[in-house]
Amino acid sequence: MNVGLIWAQTLDGVIGADNAIPWRLPEDMAHFKATTLGYPVVMGRKTWDSLPPRFRPLSGRRNIVVTRDPQWVASGAERAGSVAQALELAAEPWERAAPIAAWVIGGGEIYRAALGHATTLSVTEVDWTADGDTYAPVPGPTWSVTEDKGWQSSVSGLRYRIRRYTR
Ligand code: VY7
């Protein structure tokens, strides 16, 4: 089963502050949507809470939310008790053979639990430093960059680059 992780980070590895993304990058939101559309998305409960309610569930995708709370329910989402269980749910027989069975979309705790299951990473680096409280996982030496779209300028004025890692 192929699992992808997708995140955006500052040069320092910050992905979040106070349960939000501390920058605005419309091009990255478009990249996120285009990459994940049609695939199951796995996220932690705090990430679910961080989405503006009008965007929940993320449209055109199965939304699987990881929480230890067995009572948790939300309209449009499936609950899983662990990342491993979420990936089992995502990998229904017909999805097992797909190029990517699921995209893990955050946040920090979930990325760390999922990295060992992943074969693909989509990492947006934002040329910016920000204070934060949540960090991206660090791809180890088993990973290599297999695609790099180079530095681009956002309408927001920030520079960013989108890289794909595989192993
Ligand atoms: C998360 C949102 C957050 C706040 C407001 C709107 C990469 C990103 C994420 C997660 C960017 C978000 C949104 C954007 C996506 C829309 C719905 C509205 C959609 C990630 N590289 N970038 N992220 N939405 N995991 N990885 O902006 O979402 O997809 O339909």
Tab-separated table of C-alpha atoms and ligand atoms in Angstrom:
chain	number	residue	atom	x	y	z
A	1	MET	CA	0.000	0.000	0.000
A	2	ASN	CA	1.385	3.390	-0.979
A	3	VAL	CA	0.796	6.207	1.463
A	4	GLY	CA	1.684	9.834	0.826
A	5	LEU	CA	2.261	12.627	3.294
A	6	ILE	CA	1.657	16.198	2.210
A	7	TRP	CA	2.662	19.252	4.185
A	8	ALA	CA	3.917	22.831	3.863
A	9	GLN	CA	6.651	24.134	6.152
A	10	THR	CA	8.898	27.096	6.749
A	11	LEU	CA	12.639	26.740	6.232
A	12	ASP	CA	12.843	25.896	9.961
A	13	GLY	CA	10.247	23.132	9.665
A	14	VAL	CA	7.351	24.996	11.277
A	15	ILE	CA	3.975	23.746	10.018
A	16	GLY	CA	1.647	25.324	12.548
A	17	ALA	CA	1.056	27.806	15.312
A	18	ASP	CA	-2.013	27.856	17.563
A	19	ASN	CA	-3.750	25.233	15.420
A	20	ALA	CA	-3.390	27.241	12.213
A	21	ILE	CA	-0.961	27.622	9.349
A	22	PRO	CA	0.971	30.856	10.050
A	23	TRP	CA	1.105	32.082	6.425
A	24	ARG	CA	-1.230	32.363	3.449
A	25	LEU	CA	-0.132	30.761	0.215
A	26	PRO	CA	-3.025	30.367	-2.253
A	27	GLU	CA	-0.849	28.474	-4.740
A	28	ASP	CA	-0.070	25.882	-2.084
A	29	MET	CA	-3.748	25.480	-1.194
A	30	ALA	CA	-4.409	24.851	-4.899
A	31	HIS	CA	-1.537	22.342	-5.016
A	32	PHE	CA	-2.904	20.635	-1.896
A	33	LYS	CA	-6.381	20.374	-3.379
A	34	ALA	CA	-5.196	19.159	-6.798
A	35	THR	CA	-2.895	16.551	-5.245
A	36	THR	CA	-5.388	15.083	-2.780
A	37	LEU	CA	-8.622	15.304	-4.799
A	38	GLY	CA	-10.132	11.851	-5.302
A	39	TYR	CA	-7.992	10.192	-2.618
A	40	PRO	CA	-8.869	9.332	0.962
A	41	VAL	CA	-7.345	11.936	3.296
A	42	VAL	CA	-6.202	11.013	6.810
A	43	MET	CA	-5.903	13.736	9.426
A	44	GLY	CA	-5.746	14.146	13.164
A	45	ARG	CA	-8.682	15.505	15.119
A	46	LYS	CA	-6.938	18.837	15.761
A	47	THR	CA	-6.375	19.288	12.033
A	48	TRP	CA	-10.061	18.544	11.421
A	49	ASP	CA	-10.949	21.206	14.017
A	50	SER	CA	-8.588	23.661	12.319
A	51	LEU	CA	-10.442	23.519	9.003
A	52	PRO	CA	-12.986	26.285	8.555
A	53	PRO	CA	-16.366	24.554	9.072
A	54	ARG	CA	-17.564	25.415	5.562
A	55	PHE	CA	-14.669	23.318	4.172
A	56	ARG	CA	-15.444	20.262	6.341
A	57	PRO	CA	-15.437	17.552	5.159
A	58	LEU	CA	-12.898	18.314	2.417
A	59	SER	CA	-14.979	17.844	-0.717
A	60	GLY	CA	-14.347	15.090	-3.227
A	61	ARG	CA	-12.332	13.004	-0.748
A	62	ARG	CA	-13.026	10.410	1.941
A	63	ASN	CA	-12.195	12.184	5.207
A	64	ILE	CA	-10.738	9.848	7.867
A	65	VAL	CA	-10.053	11.442	11.249
A	66	VAL	CA	-7.757	9.927	13.878
A	67	THR	CA	-8.775	10.363	17.503
A	68	ARG	CA	-8.479	8.330	20.705
A	69	ASP	CA	-11.992	9.437	21.677
A	70	PRO	CA	-14.298	6.513	20.795
A	71	GLN	CA	-17.350	8.834	21.032
A	72	TRP	CA	-16.099	11.327	18.455
A	73	VAL	CA	-18.406	11.792	15.475
A	74	ALA	CA	-18.649	14.423	12.775
A	75	SER	CA	-20.841	14.630	9.732
A	76	GLY	CA	-18.940	13.611	6.609
A	77	ALA	CA	-16.014	12.018	8.449
A	78	GLU	CA	-15.020	8.485	9.407
A	79	ARG	CA	-13.315	7.908	12.757
A	80	ALA	CA	-10.182	5.840	13.288
A	81	GLY	CA	-8.472	5.075	16.607
A	82	SER	CA	-4.922	5.184	15.234
A	83	VAL	CA	-3.008	6.046	12.091
A	84	ALA	CA	-2.607	2.332	11.377
A	85	GLN	CA	-6.384	1.847	11.612
A	86	ALA	CA	-6.995	4.897	9.417
A	87	LEU	CA	-4.714	3.466	6.737
A	88	GLU	CA	-6.516	0.108	6.966
A	89	LEU	CA	-9.829	1.906	6.427
A	90	ALA	CA	-8.392	3.873	3.517
A	91	ALA	CA	-6.981	0.744	1.913
A	92	GLU	CA	-10.232	-0.951	1.090
A	93	PRO	CA	-9.494	-3.721	-1.411
A	94	TRP	CA	-10.217	-1.571	-4.460
A	95	GLU	CA	-7.941	1.175	-3.232
A	96	ARG	CA	-5.018	-1.075	-2.261
A	97	ALA	CA	-3.713	-1.152	-5.818
A	98	ALA	CA	-3.999	2.599	-6.399
A	99	PRO	CA	-0.794	4.576	-6.985
A	100	ILE	CA	-1.526	6.262	-3.653
A	101	ALA	CA	-3.981	4.647	-1.231
A	102	ALA	CA	-4.294	7.741	0.967
A	103	TRP	CA	-2.793	11.149	1.623
A	104	VAL	CA	-1.979	11.994	5.218
A	105	ILE	CA	-2.637	15.713	5.624
A	106	GLY	CA	-1.571	16.409	9.179
A	107	GLY	CA	-0.780	17.519	11.687
A	108	GLY	CA	2.533	17.084	13.457
A	109	GLU	CA	1.659	14.124	15.661
A	110	ILE	CA	-0.037	12.308	12.791
A	111	TYR	CA	2.862	12.904	10.366
A	112	ARG	CA	5.263	11.379	12.882
A	113	ALA	CA	3.042	8.310	13.304
A	114	ALA	CA	2.565	7.946	9.528
A	115	LEU	CA	6.081	8.588	8.193
A	116	GLY	CA	7.099	4.942	8.612
A	117	HIS	CA	4.149	3.880	6.420
A	118	ALA	CA	4.851	6.387	3.647
A	119	THR	CA	6.502	5.972	0.263
A	120	THR	CA	5.861	9.497	-1.046
A	121	LEU	CA	6.169	12.952	0.483
A	122	SER	CA	4.970	16.208	-1.044
A	123	VAL	CA	6.716	19.004	0.789
A	124	THR	CA	6.139	22.691	0.133
A	125	GLU	CA	8.961	24.805	1.538
A	126	VAL	CA	8.054	28.393	2.259
A	127	ASP	CA	10.974	30.810	2.248
A	128	TRP	CA	10.001	32.321	5.542
A	129	THR	CA	10.655	31.846	9.226
A	130	ALA	CA	7.814	31.965	11.698
A	131	ASP	CA	7.375	31.097	15.331
A	132	GLY	CA	5.326	27.981	15.705
A	133	ASP	CA	4.463	25.119	17.996
A	134	THR	CA	4.166	22.281	15.486
A	135	TYR	CA	6.927	20.867	13.297
A	136	ALA	CA	7.208	18.745	10.174
A	137	PRO	CA	8.840	15.344	10.446
A	138	VAL	CA	12.380	15.132	9.096
A	139	PRO	CA	12.803	12.752	6.135
A	140	GLY	CA	15.748	10.482	6.937
A	141	PRO	CA	18.496	9.199	4.600
A	142	THR	CA	16.164	6.603	3.015
A	143	TRP	CA	14.359	9.420	1.210
A	144	SER	CA	15.471	11.174	-1.960
A	145	VAL	CA	14.104	14.174	-3.805
A	146	THR	CA	12.622	12.915	-7.070
A	147	GLU	CA	10.894	16.093	-8.243
A	148	ASP	CA	11.579	19.748	-7.540
A	149	LYS	CA	9.599	22.480	-9.237
A	150	GLY	CA	12.112	25.125	-8.140
A	151	TRP	CA	11.549	28.349	-6.266
A	152	GLN	CA	8.439	30.213	-7.318
A	153	SER	CA	6.898	33.507	-6.263
A	154	SER	CA	3.477	33.533	-4.672
A	155	VAL	CA	0.941	36.305	-5.205
A	156	SER	CA	1.383	36.759	-1.442
A	157	GLY	CA	4.995	37.829	-2.079
A	158	LEU	CA	6.488	34.750	-0.413
A	159	ARG	CA	8.792	32.404	-2.305
A	160	TYR	CA	8.062	28.693	-2.130
A	161	ARG	CA	9.096	25.430	-3.745
A	162	ILE	CA	7.288	22.120	-4.026
A	163	ARG	CA	9.387	18.979	-3.795
A	164	ARG	CA	8.445	15.322	-4.040
A	165	TYR	CA	10.390	12.733	-2.051
A	166	THR	CA	10.161	9.008	-2.639
A	167	ARG	CA	11.742	5.875	-1.249
B	1	VY7	C1	-5.738	23.378	4.958
B	1	VY7	C2	-7.424	25.080	4.753
B	1	VY7	C3	-7.037	25.794	5.882
B	1	VY7	C4	-7.553	27.067	6.088
B	1	VY7	C5	-8.448	27.603	5.173
B	1	VY7	C6	-8.839	26.876	4.065
B	1	VY7	C7	0.134	21.366	2.014
B	1	VY7	C8	-1.631	22.567	2.819
B	1	VY7	C9	-2.005	21.525	3.640
B	1	VY7	C10	-3.211	21.891	4.389
B	1	VY7	C11	-2.527	23.691	2.955
B	1	VY7	C12	-4.633	23.920	4.066
B	1	VY7	C13	-8.325	25.621	3.842
B	1	VY7	C14	-7.626	24.686	1.667
B	1	VY7	C15	-7.864	23.392	0.947
B	1	VY7	C16	-9.265	23.359	0.317
B	1	VY7	C17	-10.314	23.617	1.388
B	1	VY7	C18	-10.002	24.911	2.161
B	1	VY7	C19	-9.500	21.996	-0.321
B	1	VY7	C20	-1.231	20.372	3.610
B	1	VY7	N1	1.206	21.315	1.165
B	1	VY7	N2	-0.570	22.497	2.014
B	1	VY7	N3	-3.536	23.178	3.852
B	1	VY7	N4	-8.652	24.896	2.688
B	1	VY7	N5	-1.500	19.299	4.365
B	1	VY7	N6	-0.163	20.320	2.789
B	1	VY7	O1	-4.703	24.992	3.549
B	1	VY7	O2	-6.986	23.808	4.468
B	1	VY7	O3	-8.533	21.213	-0.475
B	1	VY7	O4	-10.634	21.681	-0.699
